[in-house]
Amino acid sequence: MTMRYQEPARIPNAEIDHVLASGNPEAIADACLSIAYYEDDWEWAFKRLKSVAFDLNRPDSLRSLAVTCVGHLARRIHDLDVAMAEEFLLSLGGDQAVASAASDALDDLRIFRMSD
């Protein structure tokens, strides 16, 4: 099996909430990536990624991806609320399903925003 990199597709904000509510794991993953790569409104983005990360009814892989995407926001968005993002990521430290992703995203936050 050969893996190829594929640039995440941009999903319009008007469609994101519908996709996140769809129950389709692949579509939800695409929505999380679209948010992480293209959305500049960190509050809007953070709210949606946080809802996926905290939803225990979602597959662990989706929850973990949403947490990873918060790290991408930290890397990309300079006016992100560092304290809010840090609190969120630290709160996931005890959740074995996403703890590793939370630790990695926290590293991104510390490297790209807390060292400013």
Tab-separated table of C-alpha atoms in Angstrom:
chain	number	residue	atom	x	y	z
A	1	MET	CA	0.000	0.000	0.000
A	2	THR	CA	1.378	3.378	-1.013
A	3	MET	CA	0.448	6.476	0.940
A	4	ARG	CA	0.222	9.855	-0.758
A	5	TYR	CA	-0.021	13.262	0.804
A	6	GLN	CA	-3.230	15.038	-0.073
A	7	GLU	CA	-3.748	18.703	0.734
A	8	PRO	CA	-6.799	19.066	3.021
A	9	ALA	CA	-9.850	20.407	1.227
A	10	ARG	CA	-11.313	23.675	2.410
A	11	ILE	CA	-14.871	23.189	3.632
A	12	PRO	CA	-16.960	26.383	3.821
A	13	ASN	CA	-17.797	27.466	7.360
A	14	ALA	CA	-21.490	27.323	6.515
A	15	GLU	CA	-21.121	23.551	6.028
A	16	ILE	CA	-18.779	22.683	8.906
A	17	ASP	CA	-21.415	22.309	11.645
A	18	HIS	CA	-23.534	20.120	9.385
A	19	VAL	CA	-20.530	17.903	8.607
A	20	LEU	CA	-19.539	17.661	12.282
A	21	ALA	CA	-23.074	16.518	13.127
A	22	SER	CA	-23.194	14.019	10.258
A	23	GLY	CA	-21.779	11.011	12.080
A	24	ASN	CA	-19.566	10.259	9.064
A	25	PRO	CA	-16.039	9.784	10.511
A	26	GLU	CA	-14.205	10.557	7.251
A	27	ALA	CA	-16.215	13.722	6.666
A	28	ILE	CA	-15.693	14.813	10.280
A	29	ALA	CA	-11.941	14.237	9.935
A	30	ASP	CA	-11.948	16.348	6.767
A	31	ALA	CA	-13.851	19.093	8.601
A	32	CYS	CA	-11.354	19.093	11.484
A	33	LEU	CA	-8.455	19.365	9.048
A	34	SER	CA	-10.185	22.127	7.108
A	35	ILE	CA	-10.646	24.068	10.334
A	36	ALA	CA	-7.017	23.560	11.361
A	37	TYR	CA	-5.525	24.532	8.018
A	38	TYR	CA	-7.790	27.326	6.824
A	39	GLU	CA	-9.851	28.938	9.592
A	40	ASP	CA	-8.480	32.218	10.960
A	41	ASP	CA	-11.156	32.825	13.615
A	42	TRP	CA	-9.533	30.880	16.434
A	43	GLU	CA	-12.561	31.093	18.760
A	44	TRP	CA	-14.874	29.629	16.116
A	45	ALA	CA	-12.319	26.948	15.247
A	46	PHE	CA	-11.452	26.094	18.846
A	47	LYS	CA	-15.120	25.690	19.812
A	48	ARG	CA	-15.707	23.119	17.066
A	49	LEU	CA	-12.493	21.168	17.589
A	50	LYS	CA	-13.121	21.108	21.330
A	51	SER	CA	-16.620	19.694	20.800
A	52	VAL	CA	-15.197	16.794	18.766
A	53	ALA	CA	-12.364	16.180	21.238
A	54	PHE	CA	-14.693	15.994	24.248
A	55	ASP	CA	-17.366	13.860	22.547
A	56	LEU	CA	-16.886	10.388	24.042
A	57	ASN	CA	-19.313	8.968	21.472
A	58	ARG	CA	-16.832	9.712	18.689
A	59	PRO	CA	-14.099	7.252	17.692
A	60	ASP	CA	-10.871	7.841	19.605
A	61	SER	CA	-9.081	8.500	16.322
A	62	LEU	CA	-11.387	11.456	15.581
A	63	ARG	CA	-11.066	12.832	19.083
A	64	SER	CA	-7.298	12.566	18.825
A	65	LEU	CA	-7.289	14.273	15.426
A	66	ALA	CA	-9.338	17.174	16.806
A	67	VAL	CA	-6.776	17.618	19.587
A	68	THR	CA	-3.917	17.505	17.085
A	69	CYS	CA	-5.717	20.168	15.071
A	70	VAL	CA	-5.675	22.461	18.120
A	71	GLY	CA	-1.886	22.170	17.944
A	72	HIS	CA	-2.058	23.220	14.298
A	73	LEU	CA	-4.105	26.267	15.315
A	74	ALA	CA	-1.458	27.162	17.892
A	75	ARG	CA	1.202	26.983	15.215
A	76	ARG	CA	-0.771	29.085	12.710
A	77	ILE	CA	-2.816	31.645	14.624
A	78	HIS	CA	-0.899	34.303	16.526
A	79	ASP	CA	-3.801	35.756	18.525
A	80	LEU	CA	-4.988	32.399	19.874
A	81	ASP	CA	-5.885	32.542	23.577
A	82	VAL	CA	-2.893	30.632	24.934
A	83	ALA	CA	-4.308	30.214	28.449
A	84	MET	CA	-7.584	28.797	27.131
A	85	ALA	CA	-5.825	26.387	24.777
A	86	GLU	CA	-3.394	25.299	27.501
A	87	GLU	CA	-6.223	24.658	29.969
A	88	PHE	CA	-8.070	22.575	27.374
A	89	LEU	CA	-5.012	20.487	26.485
A	90	LEU	CA	-4.024	19.937	30.122
A	91	SER	CA	-7.577	18.793	30.904
A	92	LEU	CA	-7.114	15.912	28.453
A	93	GLY	CA	-3.955	14.580	30.094
A	94	GLY	CA	-5.876	11.915	31.998
A	95	ASP	CA	-7.863	10.718	28.978
A	96	GLN	CA	-5.802	7.812	27.638
A	97	ALA	CA	-7.508	7.983	24.251
A	98	VAL	CA	-6.190	11.473	23.519
A	99	ALA	CA	-3.455	12.125	26.109
A	100	SER	CA	-0.607	11.625	23.647
A	101	ALA	CA	-2.144	13.981	21.087
A	102	ALA	CA	-2.817	16.506	23.864
A	103	SER	CA	0.828	16.337	24.943
A	104	ASP	CA	2.017	16.890	21.365
A	105	ALA	CA	-0.408	19.792	20.860
A	106	LEU	CA	0.734	21.289	24.162
A	107	ASP	CA	4.312	21.122	22.866
A	108	ASP	CA	3.182	23.006	19.738
A	109	LEU	CA	1.466	25.608	21.904
A	110	ARG	CA	4.562	26.078	24.050
A	111	ILE	CA	6.950	26.228	21.099
A	112	PHE	CA	4.923	28.487	18.821
A	113	ARG	CA	2.941	30.698	21.218
A	114	MET	CA	4.367	30.604	24.736
A	115	SER	CA	7.872	31.453	23.569
A	116	ASP	CA	6.691	34.671	21.866
